[in-house]
Amino acid sequence: MSRPALEIADIFRDHGAAWRKANAGHVSLGQLKVMSAIESCRTAALGGHVARCEDCAHTVIAYNSCRNRHCPKCQGAAATEWLAAREADLLPVPYFHVVFTLPAAIADIAYQNKAVIYDILFTASAETMITIAADPKHLGARIGITSVLHTWGSALTHHPHVHMIVPGGGISADGSRWVSCRPDFVLPVPVLSPLFRGLFLAKLRAAHQAGRLKFFGVHAHLDDPRAFKAYLSPLRKIKWVLYAKRSFGGPKAVLAYLSRYTPRVAISNRRLISADQTGVTFRWKDYRIEGPGRYQTMKLSTHEFIRRFLMHVLPRGFHRIRHYGLLASGNRAANIARARELLAVPDRSEQPDMSEAAAIDEPHMLPRPCPCCGGRMFIIETFARGCEPQHRPTRAAATISIDTS
């Protein structure tokens, strides 16, 4: 795949210093680290390797990647690794897509309390699904959930919501059989929505009482318990948005979906159109419009674009992909094996990864073949951060940037 003509890294390198100076004292250390990582990604600043084809002597430079989870260029390799692990968990059943979204009033205070409120969003949505699924009136089974947090809308606004991938059924309470859901939906949205609202608000009030929420600026008065109670009061009466999509076309469709929604950042490089002193222009999707008209372009001032991008930097150590129920890490393997047994399908025996075996046998070989003849590419030099390689690429070769860190 060719390199995009414009990247987030280009915008940061050209305008980042001015933005940091203009916003000094209002930028978190985490945001500064993300900017630095993206600016340095796949450049000589991080070092790299020189590789040469054993057949035609084609030589290329491969710079190391930053591997920061907010970097648009580093998500391809992350997606490949993550999807390989998830493929082993897929069952031969329909899968459903469920989305839990926070009201705007909660999103406003979530930005000042990311770790706490995003965590509540995860736990309240998962508890909602697991509770209703366990009810014999609906499914009467233990289900599995993969949840992915997104904090953005297509225009880079703050829009926290959780995407769930849910198998169409679960294991009965006594573990004796697989219980399939209806073919058109996994669980009824009208039942899920009020329970989610109640669970979320209860957990939010508990966090406030425990002193875990902090408020600044126009929301500073919400430190007072009575003011906070009044702020939440209207939210108990409105309908909270919950979306459930019909099942996917099969396991391959699930993997294709996961590849788009899991290791993802607020905006990809390929949505960028142009950037100059007057602003950044990019493509976005207006979901309120049906048809081709929903695909539009937007131009923001450069400083506003950077602000919106960095708005979505997650707290250090915060996990944005989580698994619940049958897919919870502790018992996942046993639950998947039991589900396969109940569905009368063979359990997948672990097959050796040939690419990993090759890497062990040939620790100095690049995973990609020679672009000229398809031969094996061997590393002939490793150079440190901030250094330039002694070997130079062949005239026909272009300097490449791959995930070799």
CSV table of C-alpha atoms in Angstrom, one decimal:
chain,number,residue,atom,x,y,z
A,1,MET,CA,0.0,0.0,0.0
A,2,SER,CA,1.4,3.4,-1.0
A,3,ARG,CA,2.3,6.0,1.6
A,4,PRO,CA,-0.4,8.8,1.9
A,5,ALA,CA,0.7,12.1,0.5
A,6,LEU,CA,-0.2,13.8,3.8
A,7,GLU,CA,0.2,12.3,7.3
A,8,ILE,CA,-0.6,13.4,10.9
A,9,ALA,CA,3.2,13.3,11.4
A,10,ASP,CA,3.6,16.0,8.8
A,11,ILE,CA,1.1,18.3,10.5
A,12,PHE,CA,2.8,17.8,13.9
A,13,ARG,CA,6.3,18.4,12.4
A,14,ASP,CA,5.2,21.6,10.6
A,15,HIS,CA,2.9,23.1,13.2
A,16,GLY,CA,3.4,21.1,16.5
A,17,ALA,CA,6.0,23.4,18.0
A,18,ALA,CA,3.8,26.5,17.5
A,19,TRP,CA,0.8,24.7,18.9
A,20,ARG,CA,2.8,23.5,22.0
A,21,LYS,CA,4.0,27.1,22.6
A,22,ALA,CA,0.5,28.5,22.3
A,23,ASN,CA,-0.9,26.0,24.6
A,24,ALA,CA,1.9,25.8,27.2
A,25,GLY,CA,0.6,24.7,30.6
A,26,HIS,CA,-2.6,23.3,29.1
A,27,VAL,CA,-1.2,20.1,27.4
A,28,SER,CA,-0.8,16.9,29.4
A,29,LEU,CA,2.5,14.9,29.4
A,30,GLY,CA,0.7,12.1,27.7
A,31,GLN,CA,-0.4,14.3,24.8
A,32,LEU,CA,3.2,15.7,24.5
A,33,LYS,CA,4.5,12.1,24.4
A,34,VAL,CA,2.0,11.1,21.6
A,35,MET,CA,3.1,14.1,19.5
A,36,SER,CA,6.7,13.3,19.9
A,37,ALA,CA,6.2,9.6,19.1
A,38,ILE,CA,4.2,10.4,15.9
A,39,GLU,CA,6.7,13.0,14.8
A,40,SER,CA,9.6,10.5,15.2
A,41,CYS,CA,7.8,7.4,13.9
A,42,ARG,CA,9.7,5.6,11.1
A,43,THR,CA,12.4,8.2,10.9
A,44,ALA,CA,16.1,8.1,11.7
A,45,ALA,CA,15.2,9.4,15.1
A,46,LEU,CA,14.2,5.9,16.2
A,47,GLY,CA,17.0,4.0,14.4
A,48,GLY,CA,16.4,1.0,12.1
A,49,HIS,CA,17.9,-1.6,9.9
A,50,VAL,CA,19.4,-2.0,6.4
A,51,ALA,CA,18.3,-5.1,4.6
A,52,ARG,CA,19.7,-6.6,1.4
A,53,CYS,CA,18.2,-9.3,-0.9
A,54,GLU,CA,20.2,-12.5,-1.0
A,55,ASP,CA,19.4,-12.9,-4.7
A,56,CYS,CA,19.6,-9.6,-6.4
A,57,ALA,CA,21.4,-7.4,-3.8
A,58,HIS,CA,18.5,-5.0,-3.7
A,59,THR,CA,19.1,-2.8,-0.6
A,60,VAL,CA,16.6,-0.9,1.5
A,61,ILE,CA,16.6,1.1,4.7
A,62,ALA,CA,13.8,0.1,7.2
A,63,TYR,CA,13.2,2.7,10.0
A,64,ASN,CA,11.7,1.6,13.3
A,65,SER,CA,8.2,2.5,14.2
A,66,CYS,CA,7.1,4.2,17.5
A,67,ARG,CA,4.4,1.6,18.3
A,68,ASN,CA,2.4,4.2,20.0
A,69,ARG,CA,-1.3,3.2,20.1
A,70,HIS,CA,-2.4,6.6,19.0
A,71,CYS,CA,-0.1,6.6,15.9
A,72,PRO,CA,-2.0,6.2,12.6
A,73,LYS,CA,1.0,4.4,10.9
A,74,CYS,CA,1.4,1.8,13.7
A,75,GLN,CA,-2.1,0.4,13.7
A,76,GLY,CA,-1.7,-1.9,10.7
A,77,ALA,CA,0.7,-4.3,12.4
A,78,ALA,CA,-1.3,-4.0,15.7
A,79,ALA,CA,-4.5,-5.0,13.9
A,80,THR,CA,-2.8,-8.0,12.2
A,81,GLU,CA,-1.5,-9.3,15.6
A,82,TRP,CA,-4.8,-8.7,17.4
A,83,LEU,CA,-6.9,-10.3,14.7
A,84,ALA,CA,-4.8,-13.4,14.6
A,85,ALA,CA,-5.5,-13.9,18.3
A,86,ARG,CA,-9.2,-13.2,17.9
A,87,GLU,CA,-9.7,-15.6,14.9
A,88,ALA,CA,-9.0,-18.6,17.2
A,89,ASP,CA,-11.9,-17.4,19.5
A,90,LEU,CA,-14.6,-17.2,16.7
A,91,LEU,CA,-17.5,-19.7,16.9
A,92,PRO,CA,-19.6,-20.9,14.0
A,93,VAL,CA,-22.6,-18.8,15.1
A,94,PRO,CA,-24.0,-15.4,14.0
A,95,TYR,CA,-22.4,-12.3,15.5
A,96,PHE,CA,-24.1,-9.1,16.4
A,97,HIS,CA,-22.9,-5.5,16.7
A,98,VAL,CA,-24.1,-3.5,19.7
A,99,VAL,CA,-23.2,0.2,20.4
A,100,PHE,CA,-23.6,2.0,23.8
A,101,THR,CA,-23.4,5.8,23.6
A,102,LEU,CA,-23.2,8.4,26.4
A,103,PRO,CA,-25.4,11.5,26.4
A,104,ALA,CA,-23.8,14.8,25.6
A,105,ALA,CA,-24.0,15.9,29.2
A,106,ILE,CA,-22.0,12.9,30.4
A,107,ALA,CA,-19.5,13.3,27.5
A,108,ASP,CA,-18.9,16.8,28.7
A,109,ILE,CA,-17.7,15.7,32.1
A,110,ALA,CA,-16.1,12.6,30.8
A,111,TYR,CA,-13.4,14.6,29.1
A,112,GLN,CA,-12.3,15.8,32.5
A,113,ASN,CA,-12.5,12.4,34.0
A,114,LYS,CA,-11.5,10.0,31.2
A,115,ALA,CA,-10.2,7.0,33.2
A,116,VAL,CA,-13.1,6.9,35.6
A,117,ILE,CA,-16.0,7.5,33.2
A,118,TYR,CA,-14.7,5.5,30.4
A,119,ASP,CA,-14.2,2.6,32.8
A,120,ILE,CA,-17.8,3.0,34.0
A,121,LEU,CA,-19.0,3.0,30.4
A,122,PHE,CA,-17.2,-0.4,29.9
A,123,THR,CA,-18.5,-2.0,33.0
A,124,ALA,CA,-22.1,-0.7,32.9
A,125,SER,CA,-22.6,-1.7,29.2
A,126,ALA,CA,-21.1,-5.2,29.8
A,127,GLU,CA,-23.2,-5.8,33.0
A,128,THR,CA,-26.3,-4.7,31.1
A,129,MET,CA,-25.7,-7.3,28.3
A,130,ILE,CA,-24.7,-10.1,30.7
A,131,THR,CA,-27.7,-9.4,33.1
A,132,ILE,CA,-30.3,-9.4,30.3
A,133,ALA,CA,-28.8,-12.4,28.6
A,134,ALA,CA,-28.8,-14.4,31.8
A,135,ASP,CA,-32.6,-13.7,32.3
A,136,PRO,CA,-34.6,-16.8,31.1
A,137,LYS,CA,-37.2,-14.4,29.7
A,138,HIS,CA,-34.7,-13.3,27.1
A,139,LEU,CA,-31.9,-15.8,26.5
A,140,GLY,CA,-31.1,-17.6,29.8
A,141,ALA,CA,-27.4,-18.0,29.0
A,142,ARG,CA,-23.9,-16.8,29.7
A,143,ILE,CA,-22.6,-14.8,26.7
A,144,GLY,CA,-19.3,-13.5,25.5
A,145,ILE,CA,-18.5,-9.9,24.7
A,146,THR,CA,-15.6,-8.1,23.0
A,147,SER,CA,-15.9,-4.3,23.8
A,148,VAL,CA,-13.9,-1.6,22.0
A,149,LEU,CA,-13.9,2.1,23.2
A,150,HIS,CA,-14.1,4.9,20.7
A,151,THR,CA,-14.0,8.5,21.9
A,152,TRP,CA,-14.5,10.3,18.7
A,153,GLY,CA,-17.0,11.2,16.1
A,154,SER,CA,-16.1,11.4,12.4
A,155,ALA,CA,-15.4,15.2,12.7
A,156,LEU,CA,-13.0,14.5,15.6
A,157,THR,CA,-15.5,15.7,18.2
A,158,HIS,CA,-15.6,14.1,21.7
A,159,HIS,CA,-18.2,11.3,21.3
A,160,PRO,CA,-17.4,8.4,23.7
A,161,HIS,CA,-19.1,5.1,22.9
A,162,VAL,CA,-18.5,1.4,23.1
A,163,HIS,CA,-18.7,-1.0,20.2
A,164,MET,CA,-19.5,-4.6,21.1
A,165,ILE,CA,-19.1,-7.8,19.1
A,166,VAL,CA,-21.4,-10.4,20.6
A,167,PRO,CA,-21.9,-14.1,19.6
A,168,GLY,CA,-25.5,-15.0,18.8
A,169,GLY,CA,-26.1,-17.1,21.9
A,170,GLY,CA,-24.4,-18.5,24.9
A,171,ILE,CA,-23.9,-21.4,27.3
A,172,SER,CA,-26.8,-22.3,29.5
A,173,ALA,CA,-26.5,-21.6,33.2
A,174,ASP,CA,-25.9,-25.3,34.0
A,175,GLY,CA,-23.4,-25.6,31.2
A,176,SER,CA,-25.2,-28.4,29.5
A,177,ARG,CA,-26.2,-26.8,26.2
A,178,TRP,CA,-25.7,-24.0,23.8
A,179,VAL,CA,-28.6,-21.5,23.7
A,180,SER,CA,-29.0,-19.7,20.4
A,181,CYS,CA,-30.6,-16.2,20.1
A,182,ARG,CA,-33.2,-15.2,17.6
A,183,PRO,CA,-31.8,-14.8,14.1
A,184,ASP,CA,-32.7,-11.1,13.8
A,185,PHE,CA,-31.3,-9.7,17.1
A,186,VAL,CA,-29.3,-10.8,20.1
A,187,LEU,CA,-31.1,-9.0,22.9
A,188,PRO,CA,-34.0,-6.4,22.9
A,189,VAL,CA,-32.8,-2.8,22.8
A,190,PRO,CA,-35.9,-1.5,24.7
A,191,VAL,CA,-34.9,-3.7,27.7
A,192,LEU,CA,-31.2,-3.0,27.5
A,193,SER,CA,-31.4,0.8,27.3
A,194,PRO,CA,-33.1,1.6,30.7
A,195,LEU,CA,-30.9,-0.9,32.5
A,196,PHE,CA,-27.8,0.6,31.0
A,197,ARG,CA,-28.9,4.1,32.0
A,198,GLY,CA,-29.7,3.0,35.6
A,199,LEU,CA,-26.4,1.1,36.0
A,200,PHE,CA,-24.3,3.9,34.6
A,201,LEU,CA,-25.9,6.6,36.7
A,202,ALA,CA,-25.6,4.5,39.9
A,203,LYS,CA,-21.9,3.9,39.2
A,204,LEU,CA,-21.4,7.6,38.4
A,205,ARG,CA,-23.0,8.7,41.6
A,206,ALA,CA,-20.9,6.2,43.6
A,207,ALA,CA,-17.7,7.6,41.9
A,208,HIS,CA,-18.7,11.1,42.9
A,209,GLN,CA,-19.4,10.1,46.5
A,210,ALA,CA,-16.0,8.5,46.6
A,211,GLY,CA,-14.3,11.7,45.4
A,212,ARG,CA,-13.0,10.1,42.2
A,213,LEU,CA,-14.4,12.8,39.9
A,214,LYS,CA,-12.7,16.2,39.3
A,215,PHE,CA,-14.4,19.2,37.7
A,216,PHE,CA,-12.9,22.3,36.2
A,217,GLY,CA,-14.0,25.5,34.4
A,218,VAL,CA,-17.8,25.7,33.8
A,219,HIS,CA,-18.3,22.4,35.6
A,220,ALA,CA,-16.4,23.3,38.8
A,221,HIS,CA,-19.6,23.7,40.7
A,222,LEU,CA,-20.4,20.0,40.2
A,223,ASP,CA,-18.1,19.2,43.1
A,224,ASP,CA,-21.1,20.0,45.3
A,225,PRO,CA,-23.2,16.8,45.7
A,226,ARG,CA,-26.5,18.7,45.3
A,227,ALA,CA,-25.4,20.4,42.2
A,228,PHE,CA,-24.2,17.1,40.8
A,229,LYS,CA,-27.5,15.4,41.6
A,230,ALA,CA,-29.4,18.2,39.8
A,231,TYR,CA,-27.1,17.9,36.8
A,232,LEU,CA,-27.9,14.2,36.5
A,233,SER,CA,-31.6,14.5,37.2
A,234,PRO,CA,-32.7,15.2,33.5
A,235,LEU,CA,-30.6,12.3,32.3
A,236,ARG,CA,-32.9,9.8,34.2
A,237,LYS,CA,-35.8,10.8,32.0
A,238,ILE,CA,-34.3,10.8,28.5
A,239,LYS,CA,-33.8,7.8,26.3
A,240,TRP,CA,-30.1,6.8,26.1
A,241,VAL,CA,-28.9,5.8,22.6
A,242,LEU,CA,-28.3,2.1,22.2
A,243,TYR,CA,-27.9,0.6,18.7
A,244,ALA,CA,-28.0,-3.1,17.8
A,245,LYS,CA,-27.2,-4.2,14.3
A,246,ARG,CA,-28.3,-7.5,12.7
A,247,SER,CA,-25.8,-10.4,12.5
A,248,PHE,CA,-22.7,-10.3,10.3
A,249,GLY,CA,-22.4,-12.5,7.2
A,250,GLY,CA,-20.0,-15.0,8.9
A,251,PRO,CA,-16.7,-15.3,10.7
A,252,LYS,CA,-14.8,-13.6,7.9
A,253,ALA,CA,-17.2,-10.6,8.0
A,254,VAL,CA,-16.6,-10.4,11.8
A,255,LEU,CA,-12.9,-10.3,11.3
A,256,ALA,CA,-13.2,-7.7,8.6
A,257,TYR,CA,-15.3,-5.6,10.9
A,258,LEU,CA,-12.9,-6.0,13.8
A,259,SER,CA,-10.0,-4.9,11.6
A,260,ARG,CA,-11.8,-1.6,11.0
A,261,TYR,CA,-12.9,-0.9,14.6
A,262,THR,CA,-10.3,-2.3,17.0
A,263,PRO,CA,-6.7,-1.0,16.6
A,264,ARG,CA,-7.9,2.4,15.4
A,265,VAL,CA,-7.2,6.1,16.0
A,266,ALA,CA,-9.3,9.2,15.8
A,267,ILE,CA,-8.5,9.8,12.2
A,268,SER,CA,-6.5,7.9,9.6
A,269,ASN,CA,-3.9,9.5,7.4
A,270,ARG,CA,-5.9,8.6,4.3
A,271,ARG,CA,-8.8,10.9,5.3
A,272,LEU,CA,-6.4,13.9,5.2
A,273,ILE,CA,-6.7,16.0,2.1
A,274,SER,CA,-4.5,19.1,2.6
A,275,ALA,CA,-2.7,21.1,5.3
A,276,ASP,CA,-1.2,24.6,5.2
A,277,GLN,CA,-1.0,27.8,7.3
A,278,THR,CA,-4.7,28.4,6.9
A,279,GLY,CA,-5.9,25.0,8.2
A,280,VAL,CA,-6.3,21.2,7.7
A,281,THR,CA,-8.9,19.8,5.3
A,282,PHE,CA,-10.1,16.2,5.7
A,283,ARG,CA,-13.0,13.9,4.8
A,284,TRP,CA,-15.7,13.1,7.3
A,285,LYS,CA,-19.0,11.3,7.4
A,286,ASP,CA,-22.2,12.9,8.6
A,287,TYR,CA,-24.3,10.0,9.9
A,288,ARG,CA,-27.4,12.1,10.0
A,289,ILE,CA,-27.6,12.1,6.2
A,290,GLU,CA,-28.5,9.0,4.2
A,291,GLY,CA,-26.9,8.3,0.8
A,292,PRO,CA,-23.8,9.8,-0.9
A,293,GLY,CA,-24.4,13.2,0.6
A,294,ARG,CA,-23.1,12.0,4.0
A,295,TYR,CA,-19.5,12.0,2.7
A,296,GLN,CA,-18.2,15.6,3.1
A,297,THR,CA,-15.1,17.6,3.6
A,298,MET,CA,-14.3,19.8,6.6
A,299,LYS,CA,-11.6,22.4,7.2
A,300,LEU,CA,-10.4,23.3,10.7
A,301,SER,CA,-7.7,25.7,11.7
A,302,THR,CA,-4.4,23.8,12.2
A,303,HIS,CA,-4.4,24.5,15.9
A,304,GLU,CA,-8.0,23.3,16.3
A,305,PHE,CA,-7.3,20.2,14.3
A,306,ILE,CA,-4.3,19.3,16.6
A,307,ARG,CA,-6.4,20.0,19.7
A,308,ARG,CA,-9.2,17.7,18.5
A,309,PHE,CA,-6.8,14.9,17.6
A,310,LEU,CA,-5.1,15.1,21.0
A,311,MET,CA,-8.4,15.2,22.8
A,312,HIS,CA,-8.6,11.4,22.2
A,313,VAL,CA,-5.3,10.5,23.8
A,314,LEU,CA,-6.2,7.9,26.5
A,315,PRO,CA,-4.8,7.8,30.0
A,316,ARG,CA,-1.7,5.8,30.5
A,317,GLY,CA,-2.3,2.1,31.0
A,318,PHE,CA,-6.0,2.4,30.1
A,319,HIS,CA,-7.2,-0.7,28.1
A,320,ARG,CA,-9.5,0.3,25.2
A,321,ILE,CA,-10.3,-3.3,24.2
A,322,ARG,CA,-11.8,-5.5,26.8
A,323,HIS,CA,-13.4,-8.9,27.0
A,324,TYR,CA,-16.3,-10.0,29.2
A,325,GLY,CA,-18.4,-13.1,30.1
A,326,LEU,CA,-17.3,-16.2,28.2
A,327,LEU,CA,-14.4,-14.3,26.6
A,328,ALA,CA,-13.0,-12.9,29.9
A,329,SER,CA,-9.3,-13.6,30.0
A,330,GLY,CA,-9.2,-16.0,33.0
A,331,ASN,CA,-11.5,-18.7,31.5
A,332,ARG,CA,-11.6,-17.8,27.8
A,333,ALA,CA,-9.8,-21.0,26.5
A,334,ALA,CA,-12.0,-23.3,28.6
A,335,ASN,CA,-15.2,-21.5,27.7
A,336,ILE,CA,-14.4,-21.5,24.0
A,337,ALA,CA,-13.6,-25.2,24.1
A,338,ARG,CA,-16.9,-25.9,25.9
A,339,ALA,CA,-18.9,-23.8,23.4
A,340,ARG,CA,-17.3,-25.7,20.5
A,341,GLU,CA,-18.1,-29.0,22.2
A,342,LEU,CA,-21.8,-28.0,22.7
A,343,LEU,CA,-21.9,-26.8,19.1
A,344,ALA,CA,-20.5,-30.1,17.9
A,345,VAL,CA,-17.6,-28.5,16.1
A,346,PRO,CA,-14.0,-29.7,16.5
A,347,ASP,CA,-11.8,-27.6,18.8
A,348,ARG,CA,-9.0,-25.8,17.0
A,349,SER,CA,-5.7,-27.3,17.8
A,350,GLU,CA,-2.9,-24.8,17.9
A,351,GLN,CA,-1.0,-24.9,14.7
A,352,PRO,CA,2.6,-23.6,14.6
A,353,ASP,CA,3.0,-20.2,13.2
A,354,MET,CA,5.3,-20.6,10.2
A,355,SER,CA,6.2,-16.9,10.2
A,356,GLU,CA,7.3,-17.2,13.9
A,357,ALA,CA,9.2,-20.3,13.1
A,358,ALA,CA,11.0,-18.6,10.3
A,359,ALA,CA,11.8,-15.7,12.5
A,360,ILE,CA,13.4,-18.1,15.0
A,361,ASP,CA,15.4,-19.9,12.4
A,362,GLU,CA,16.3,-16.7,10.6
A,363,PRO,CA,16.4,-13.9,13.3
A,364,HIS,CA,18.0,-11.5,10.8
A,365,MET,CA,15.5,-11.9,8.0
A,366,LEU,CA,12.8,-9.3,7.3
A,367,PRO,CA,9.2,-10.6,7.1
A,368,ARG,CA,8.6,-9.0,3.7
A,369,PRO,CA,10.2,-10.4,0.5
A,370,CYS,CA,12.3,-8.4,-1.9
A,371,PRO,CA,10.1,-6.0,-3.9
A,372,CYS,CA,12.3,-6.6,-7.0
A,373,CYS,CA,12.6,-10.4,-7.2
A,374,GLY,CA,10.7,-11.9,-4.2
A,375,GLY,CA,13.9,-13.2,-2.6
A,376,ARG,CA,14.6,-13.2,1.1
A,377,MET,CA,15.7,-9.9,2.7
A,378,PHE,CA,18.5,-10.2,5.3
A,379,ILE,CA,19.4,-7.4,7.8
A,380,ILE,CA,23.0,-6.4,7.1
A,381,GLU,CA,23.2,-3.4,9.5
A,382,THR,CA,21.4,-2.1,12.5
A,383,PHE,CA,21.7,1.6,13.4
A,384,ALA,CA,20.8,3.3,16.7
A,385,ARG,CA,18.4,6.2,17.3
A,386,GLY,CA,19.5,9.4,15.8
A,387,CYS,CA,22.1,7.8,13.6
A,388,GLU,CA,22.4,7.3,9.9
A,389,PRO,CA,23.2,3.9,8.3
A,390,GLN,CA,26.6,3.2,6.7
A,391,HIS,CA,25.1,1.2,3.8
A,392,ARG,CA,22.9,3.1,1.3
A,393,PRO,CA,20.0,1.7,-0.6
A,394,THR,CA,20.4,0.8,-4.2
A,395,ARG,CA,19.5,3.5,-6.7
A,396,ALA,CA,16.2,1.8,-7.7
A,397,ALA,CA,15.2,1.3,-4.1
A,398,ALA,CA,13.2,3.7,-2.1
A,399,THR,CA,13.8,4.1,1.6
A,400,ILE,CA,11.0,2.1,3.3
A,401,SER,CA,9.4,2.4,6.7
A,402,ILE,CA,8.2,-0.8,8.4
A,403,ASP,CA,7.3,-2.0,11.9
A,404,THR,CA,10.7,-3.5,12.9
A,405,SER,CA,10.9,-2.2,16.4
